[in-house]
Coordinates of C-alpha atoms in Angstrom, one line a residue:
M5 CA 80.2 99.2 115.2
T6 CA 79.7 100.3 111.6
S7 CA 78.5 97.7 109.1
F8 CA 78.7 97.5 105.3
A9 CA 75.0 97.9 105.2
D10 CA 75.4 101.2 107.1
L11 CA 77.6 102.5 104.3
G12 CA 74.7 101.8 101.8
I13 CA 76.0 98.5 100.4
I14 CA 73.2 96.2 99.2
D15 CA 72.4 92.9 101.0
E16 CA 73.9 90.7 98.3
L17 CA 77.3 92.4 98.6
C18 CA 77.1 92.5 102.4
E19 CA 76.6 88.7 102.3
A20 CA 79.7 88.4 100.1
C21 CA 81.7 90.5 102.5
A22 CA 80.6 88.2 105.4
E23 CA 81.6 85.1 103.5
L24 CA 85.0 86.5 102.8
G25 CA 85.4 87.2 106.6
Y26 CA 85.1 91.0 106.4
K27 CA 83.5 91.7 109.8
E28 CA 83.3 95.5 109.5
P29 CA 84.5 98.1 107.0
S30 CA 88.1 99.4 107.2
D31 CA 88.7 103.2 107.7
I32 CA 89.3 103.8 104.0
Q33 CA 86.1 101.9 103.1
K34 CA 84.1 103.9 105.7
E35 CA 85.4 107.1 104.1
A36 CA 85.4 106.3 100.4
V37 CA 82.4 104.0 99.8
P38 CA 79.5 106.4 100.7
W39 CA 80.9 109.1 98.4
A40 CA 81.4 106.6 95.6
L41 CA 77.9 105.3 96.0
Q42 CA 76.6 108.9 95.6
G43 CA 78.3 109.0 92.2
R44 CA 81.2 111.3 93.2
D45 CA 84.7 111.0 92.0
V46 CA 87.0 110.0 94.9
I47 CA 90.7 110.4 95.7
G48 CA 91.5 107.9 98.4
L49 CA 94.8 108.2 100.3
A50 CA 95.6 105.3 102.7
Q51 CA 98.6 103.2 103.8
T52 CA 99.3 99.8 102.4
G53 CA 97.1 96.9 103.7
S54 CA 94.1 99.2 104.5
G55 CA 91.5 97.5 102.3
K56 CA 91.7 99.8 99.3
T57 CA 90.6 97.2 96.8
A58 CA 87.2 96.6 98.4
A59 CA 86.8 100.4 98.8
F60 CA 86.5 100.7 95.0
A61 CA 85.3 97.2 94.2
L62 CA 82.1 97.4 96.3
P63 CA 80.8 100.7 94.7
V64 CA 81.7 99.5 91.2
L65 CA 79.9 96.1 91.7
Q66 CA 76.8 97.8 93.2
A67 CA 76.6 100.2 90.3
L68 CA 77.0 97.3 87.9
R69 CA 74.1 95.5 89.6
E70 CA 71.9 98.4 88.7
N71 CA 73.1 98.7 85.1
P72 CA 74.8 95.6 83.7
A73 CA 75.5 96.8 80.2
G74 CA 78.6 96.4 78.1
L75 CA 82.2 96.9 79.4
F76 CA 81.3 98.7 82.6
A77 CA 84.6 99.4 84.5
A78 CA 88.3 99.4 83.9
V79 CA 90.8 99.2 86.8
L80 CA 94.4 100.2 86.1
A81 CA 97.2 98.7 88.2
P82 CA 101.0 99.1 88.1
T83 CA 101.9 95.4 88.2
R84 CA 100.7 92.1 86.8
E85 CA 100.4 90.4 90.2
L86 CA 98.3 93.3 91.6
A87 CA 96.0 93.1 88.5
F88 CA 95.4 89.4 89.0
Q89 CA 94.7 90.0 92.7
I90 CA 92.2 92.8 92.0
S91 CA 90.4 90.6 89.6
E92 CA 90.2 87.8 92.1
Q93 CA 88.7 90.2 94.7
F94 CA 86.1 91.4 92.2
E95 CA 85.1 87.8 91.3
A96 CA 84.9 86.9 95.0
L97 CA 82.8 89.9 96.0
G98 CA 80.6 89.6 92.9
S99 CA 80.3 85.8 92.9
G100 CA 76.5 86.0 93.4
M101 CA 76.1 88.4 90.5
G102 CA 77.8 86.4 87.8
V103 CA 80.3 89.2 87.3
R104 CA 82.8 88.6 84.4
T105 CA 86.3 90.0 84.7
T106 CA 89.3 89.8 82.4
V107 CA 92.9 90.5 83.2
I108 CA 95.0 92.3 80.5
V109 CA 98.7 92.4 81.4
G110 CA 102.0 92.2 79.6
G111 CA 103.9 88.9 79.4
M112 CA 100.8 87.0 78.3
D113 CA 99.4 86.0 74.9
M114 CA 97.8 89.0 73.1
M115 CA 95.5 86.7 71.0
A116 CA 94.1 84.9 74.0
Q117 CA 93.5 88.3 75.6
S118 CA 91.7 89.5 72.5
V119 CA 89.4 86.5 72.6
A120 CA 88.7 87.2 76.3
L121 CA 87.8 90.8 75.5
S122 CA 85.5 89.7 72.7
R123 CA 83.5 87.8 75.3
K124 CA 82.2 91.1 76.7
P125 CA 83.5 91.2 80.3
H126 CA 81.9 93.6 82.7
I127 CA 85.2 94.6 84.2
V128 CA 88.7 94.8 82.7
V129 CA 91.7 94.9 85.1
A130 CA 94.8 95.9 83.3
T131 CA 98.3 97.3 83.3
P132 CA 98.3 100.6 81.2
G133 CA 100.8 99.6 78.6
R134 CA 99.0 96.4 77.6
L135 CA 95.6 98.0 77.6
V136 CA 96.9 100.6 75.1
D137 CA 98.3 97.8 73.0
H138 CA 94.7 96.4 72.7
L139 CA 93.1 99.8 72.1
E140 CA 95.5 100.3 69.2
N141 CA 95.6 96.7 67.8
T142 CA 92.5 94.7 68.8
K143 CA 89.7 95.0 66.3
G144 CA 86.3 95.9 67.8
F145 CA 87.7 96.7 71.3
S146 CA 87.1 100.1 72.8
L147 CA 86.3 101.8 76.1
K148 CA 83.3 103.8 74.8
T149 CA 80.8 102.1 77.1
L150 CA 82.9 102.6 80.2
K151 CA 81.0 104.0 83.2
W152 CA 83.8 103.7 85.9
L153 CA 87.6 104.1 85.7
V154 CA 89.7 103.1 88.7
L155 CA 93.4 104.1 89.1
D156 CA 94.9 101.9 91.8
E157 CA 98.4 102.6 93.3
A158 CA 98.4 105.8 91.3
D159 CA 101.7 107.1 92.7
R160 CA 103.4 103.9 91.6
L161 CA 101.7 103.9 88.1
L162 CA 103.4 107.3 87.6
D163 CA 106.7 106.2 89.2
M164 CA 106.9 103.4 86.6
D165 CA 106.5 105.9 83.7
F166 CA 103.0 104.8 82.7
G167 CA 102.2 108.5 82.1
P168 CA 102.1 108.4 78.3
S169 CA 99.9 105.2 78.4
L170 CA 97.5 106.8 81.0
D171 CA 97.2 109.9 78.7
K172 CA 96.1 107.7 75.8
I173 CA 93.6 105.8 78.0
L174 CA 92.1 109.0 79.3
K175 CA 91.5 110.1 75.7
A176 CA 89.8 106.8 74.9
V177 CA 87.3 106.8 77.8
P178 CA 84.0 108.7 77.9
R179 CA 84.1 112.1 79.6
E180 CA 80.8 111.1 81.4
R181 CA 82.1 108.6 83.8
R182 CA 82.9 108.1 87.5
T183 CA 86.7 108.0 88.4
L184 CA 88.2 106.6 91.6
L185 CA 91.9 107.3 92.3
F186 CA 93.7 105.4 95.1
S187 CA 97.2 106.1 96.2
A188 CA 99.5 105.6 99.2
T189 CA 101.0 109.1 98.8
M190 CA 99.9 112.4 97.2
T191 CA 102.9 113.3 95.0
S192 CA 102.9 116.3 92.5
K193 CA 102.5 113.8 89.7
V194 CA 99.4 112.3 91.3
E195 CA 98.0 115.8 91.8
K196 CA 98.5 116.5 88.1
L197 CA 96.8 113.2 87.2
Q198 CA 93.9 114.1 89.5
R199 CA 93.4 117.4 87.7
A200 CA 93.4 115.6 84.3
S201 CA 91.1 112.7 85.2
L202 CA 88.7 113.6 88.0
V203 CA 85.8 116.1 88.2
N204 CA 85.1 117.9 91.5
P205 CA 86.6 115.0 93.5
V206 CA 86.1 114.2 97.2
K207 CA 89.5 113.6 98.9
V208 CA 89.6 111.1 101.8
T209 CA 92.7 110.5 103.8
V210 CA 93.0 107.9 106.5
A211 CA 96.7 107.9 107.3
E212 CA 99.6 110.3 107.5
K213 CA 102.2 110.2 104.8
Y214 CA 105.0 107.8 105.6
S215 CA 103.5 105.9 108.6
T216 CA 103.8 102.3 109.8
V217 CA 101.0 100.6 111.7
K218 CA 101.1 100.4 115.5
T219 CA 100.8 96.5 115.5
L220 CA 104.2 96.2 113.7
K221 CA 107.2 95.5 115.9
Q222 CA 110.3 96.8 114.1
S223 CA 113.9 95.9 114.9
M224 CA 117.4 96.1 113.5
L225 CA 120.4 93.8 113.4
F226 CA 123.8 95.3 112.9
V227 CA 126.2 92.8 111.3
P228 CA 129.5 92.7 109.4
F229 CA 128.8 92.7 105.6
K230 CA 130.9 89.5 105.1
H231 CA 128.7 87.5 107.5
R232 CA 125.3 88.8 106.3
D233 CA 124.2 85.5 104.8
T234 CA 125.0 83.7 108.0
Y235 CA 123.0 86.1 110.1
L236 CA 120.1 85.9 107.6
V237 CA 120.0 82.1 108.0
Y238 CA 120.2 82.5 111.8
L239 CA 117.1 84.8 111.6
V240 CA 115.2 82.4 109.3
N241 CA 116.0 79.5 111.6
E242 CA 114.8 81.5 114.7
M243 CA 111.5 82.2 112.9
A244 CA 111.1 78.6 111.6
G245 CA 107.5 77.8 110.8
Q246 CA 106.5 81.4 110.4
S247 CA 105.7 82.9 107.0
M248 CA 108.1 85.6 105.9
I249 CA 109.1 87.8 103.0
I250 CA 112.8 88.5 102.6
F251 CA 113.5 91.6 100.5
V252 CA 116.6 91.9 98.4
R253 CA 117.8 94.5 95.9
T254 CA 118.6 92.6 92.7
C255 CA 117.0 89.7 90.7
N256 CA 120.3 87.8 90.8
D257 CA 120.4 88.0 94.7
T258 CA 116.8 86.9 94.8
Q259 CA 117.7 83.6 93.0
K260 CA 120.9 83.2 95.1
I261 CA 119.3 83.7 98.5
A262 CA 116.4 81.4 97.6
L263 CA 118.8 78.7 96.5
I264 CA 121.0 79.0 99.6
L265 CA 117.9 78.7 101.9
R266 CA 116.6 75.7 99.9
L267 CA 120.0 74.0 100.1
L268 CA 119.8 74.4 103.9
G269 CA 116.4 72.8 104.0
F270 CA 114.1 75.9 104.2
G271 CA 111.0 76.2 101.9
A272 CA 111.9 79.3 99.9
V273 CA 110.7 80.6 96.5
P274 CA 112.0 83.6 94.6
L275 CA 109.9 86.4 93.0
H276 CA 111.4 89.0 90.7
G277 CA 110.7 91.0 87.6
Q278 CA 112.8 88.9 85.2
M279 CA 110.8 85.7 85.8
S280 CA 108.1 84.7 83.3
Q281 CA 104.5 85.6 84.3
S282 CA 103.6 82.0 84.9
A283 CA 106.6 81.5 87.1
R284 CA 105.8 84.6 89.1
L285 CA 102.2 83.5 89.7
G286 CA 103.4 80.0 90.5
A287 CA 105.8 81.3 93.2
L288 CA 103.1 83.6 94.6
N289 CA 100.5 80.8 94.8
K290 CA 102.9 78.5 96.5
F291 CA 103.6 81.2 99.2
K292 CA 99.9 82.3 99.6
S293 CA 98.8 78.6 99.9
G294 CA 101.4 77.9 102.6
N295 CA 103.2 75.3 100.4
R296 CA 106.3 77.5 100.8
N297 CA 106.6 79.7 103.8
I298 CA 109.5 82.0 102.6
L299 CA 109.2 84.4 99.7
V300 CA 112.5 86.0 98.6
A301 CA 111.6 89.0 96.5
T302 CA 112.6 92.3 95.0
D303 CA 110.4 95.3 95.4
V304 CA 108.0 93.8 92.9
A305 CA 106.4 92.3 96.1
A306 CA 106.5 95.5 98.1
R307 CA 103.1 96.9 97.2
G308 CA 99.6 95.9 96.4
L309 CA 99.9 92.1 97.0
D310 CA 97.3 90.9 99.4
I311 CA 98.9 88.1 101.3
P312 CA 97.0 88.0 104.6
Q313 CA 99.3 85.7 106.7
V314 CA 102.8 87.2 106.6
D315 CA 104.3 86.9 110.1
A316 CA 107.6 88.7 109.4
V317 CA 109.5 90.9 106.8
I318 CA 113.3 90.7 106.7
N319 CA 115.1 93.4 104.8
Y320 CA 118.3 91.6 103.7
D321 CA 119.0 94.8 101.6
L322 CA 117.6 98.0 103.0
P323 CA 115.5 100.0 100.5
E324 CA 116.9 103.3 99.2
D325 CA 114.1 105.4 100.7
S326 CA 111.6 105.6 103.5
K327 CA 108.6 105.3 101.2
S328 CA 109.8 101.9 99.9
Y329 CA 110.6 100.8 103.5
I330 CA 107.1 101.5 104.6
H331 CA 105.6 99.6 101.7
R332 CA 107.9 96.6 102.4
V333 CA 107.1 96.3 106.1
G334 CA 103.5 96.9 105.3
R335 CA 103.3 93.3 103.9
T336 CA 103.0 92.2 107.5
A337 CA 100.8 93.5 110.4
R338 CA 97.9 93.9 108.0
A339 CA 94.2 94.4 108.9
G340 CA 94.8 94.8 112.6
R341 CA 97.0 91.8 113.0
S342 CA 100.5 91.9 114.6
G343 CA 103.7 91.4 112.7
K344 CA 107.4 92.0 112.9
S345 CA 110.2 93.4 110.7
V346 CA 113.9 92.9 111.0
N347 CA 116.4 95.1 109.2
I348 CA 119.8 93.7 108.5
V349 CA 122.2 96.7 108.7
T350 CA 125.9 96.4 107.7
Q351 CA 128.6 99.0 107.9
Y352 CA 127.7 100.2 104.4
D353 CA 124.0 100.8 105.3
L354 CA 124.3 103.1 108.2
E355 CA 123.4 106.3 106.4
V356 CA 120.4 104.9 104.7
F357 CA 119.2 103.2 107.9
L358 CA 119.5 106.4 110.0
R359 CA 117.5 108.2 107.4
I360 CA 114.7 105.6 107.5
E361 CA 114.8 105.5 111.3
K362 CA 114.3 109.2 111.5
T363 CA 111.3 109.1 109.1
V364 CA 109.6 106.2 110.9
F365 CA 110.4 107.5 114.4
P366 CA 110.3 111.3 114.0
D367 CA 110.4 111.8 117.8
D368 CA 114.0 110.7 118.0
K369 CA 113.1 107.3 119.2
K370 CA 115.5 104.5 118.1
M371 CA 114.6 101.2 116.5
D372 CA 114.9 98.2 118.9
E373 CA 117.9 96.0 118.4
Y374 CA 117.0 92.4 117.6
P375 CA 118.0 90.1 120.5
L376 CA 121.0 88.3 119.1
D377 CA 123.0 85.3 120.3
K378 CA 126.2 85.7 118.3
E379 CA 127.6 82.3 119.1
A380 CA 124.4 80.6 118.0
A381 CA 124.4 82.6 114.8
M382 CA 128.0 81.7 113.9
I383 CA 127.3 78.0 114.3
F384 CA 125.7 78.3 110.8
H385 CA 128.8 79.9 109.3
E386 CA 130.4 76.8 107.8
R387 CA 127.1 75.3 106.4
V388 CA 126.2 78.7 104.9
G389 CA 129.6 78.8 103.2
E390 CA 129.0 75.4 101.6
A391 CA 125.5 76.4 100.5
Q392 CA 126.9 79.7 99.0
R393 CA 129.4 77.7 96.9
A394 CA 126.8 75.1 95.8
A395 CA 124.3 77.9 94.9
A396 CA 127.0 79.7 92.8
I397 CA 127.8 76.5 90.9
Q398 CA 124.0 75.9 90.2
M399 CA 123.5 79.5 89.0
R400 CA 126.6 79.3 86.8
D401 CA 125.4 76.0 85.2
K402 CA 121.9 77.4 84.7
D403 CA 123.3 80.6 83.1
R404 CA 125.6 78.5 80.8
N405 CA 122.7 76.3 79.7
K406 CA 120.6 79.4 78.9
R407 CA 123.4 80.8 76.8
R408 CA 123.8 77.4 74.9
K409 CA 120.0 77.3 74.3
R410 CA 120.1 80.9 73.0
K411 CA 123.0 80.1 70.7
R412 CA 121.2 77.0 69.4
T413 CA 118.1 79.1 68.7
D414 CA 120.2 81.8 66.9
D415 CA 121.9 79.1 64.8
D416 CA 118.5 77.5 63.9
D417 CA 117.2 81.0 62.9
R418 CA 120.3 81.6 60.7
D419 CA 119.9 78.1 59.0
R420 CA 116.3 78.9 58.2
E421 CA 117.2 82.3 56.8
E422 CA 119.9 80.6 54.6
Q423 CA 117.4 78.0 53.4
I424 CA 114.9 80.7 52.4
E425 CA 117.6 82.6 50.5

């Protein structure tokens, strides 16, 4: 069995790995860490849940141990949640070193972030847009002392149109630096970014493009569209006590489904991009701590979030492509554990489902049907209908209150402008 020490990791960091329960390195860590420790630029391609964060955090922390001067490393991530999570992992692994990290993301106070940057952190974890804001507007802040640059979830960084911000950051960092790029897939955009940012990189791949792990049990449930909520509640009830993520397409449906489940006595919290940052982190913490065992989310939760104990993923809405499907179901069956996914398929989803099925099972194998007791499912129909109506009223009232509040704010602003005139 390979150990972290065998990869060249120093005793202090090996002890931190043991304290965090990392028994042995994952495949991506075995492949990427030795090259990074040798000072080579690395491109790491690995499926979700493979231990990518530690694959770049360990070499960065080890290099920092040898040369703890100034702002040492910047890690770029596509979402706020992933940035906070990466920072937590750096702090956990580097707890014995007194490592200082700062998270710089949108939706938070710029001034408070400027103060945090002035305290000379060793590592900045950021979303690209907000990091550029500070490079352009925060006096005294620069990336001139940077020794390491990490691009995590690079394919998603580019899918989310961070290209112009990345170009500005690459111009602001020293040419003499180490660069690590991690991605689930090698798209043409990622190849272009690789050519612009890495020097003679080593490419390590530990998974085929578009693959799900063997410990994941996948199934489908074909239901009429009009009864979809009823069958969802049936599934949730069947899995009572297990932790699960329910993926839906829109922010509005996220709120609606979470409300329906709560009205029926299930501990559900919503997570979507229109929530404030504090509300998003609050929902995530409730789910991670086990305070709530159901997370109803858009694709904002599909990638990067390290939530170890997710027993099941339910696709209430199927994603539009196979890549998104693989990232969603990759929230469960992580780090060698087993897990299950159930896909709710209606008459309107058949084409998308068959396309996903063909990608996931290229040898013409079919996805298993979820064992369904239709009579038991339809027992929930009346109660679900009542919960749907109550949820619609609550959402309408909330929306009306928001509009009133907005109108009051606009009226107050107008009154102030008139007084000034």
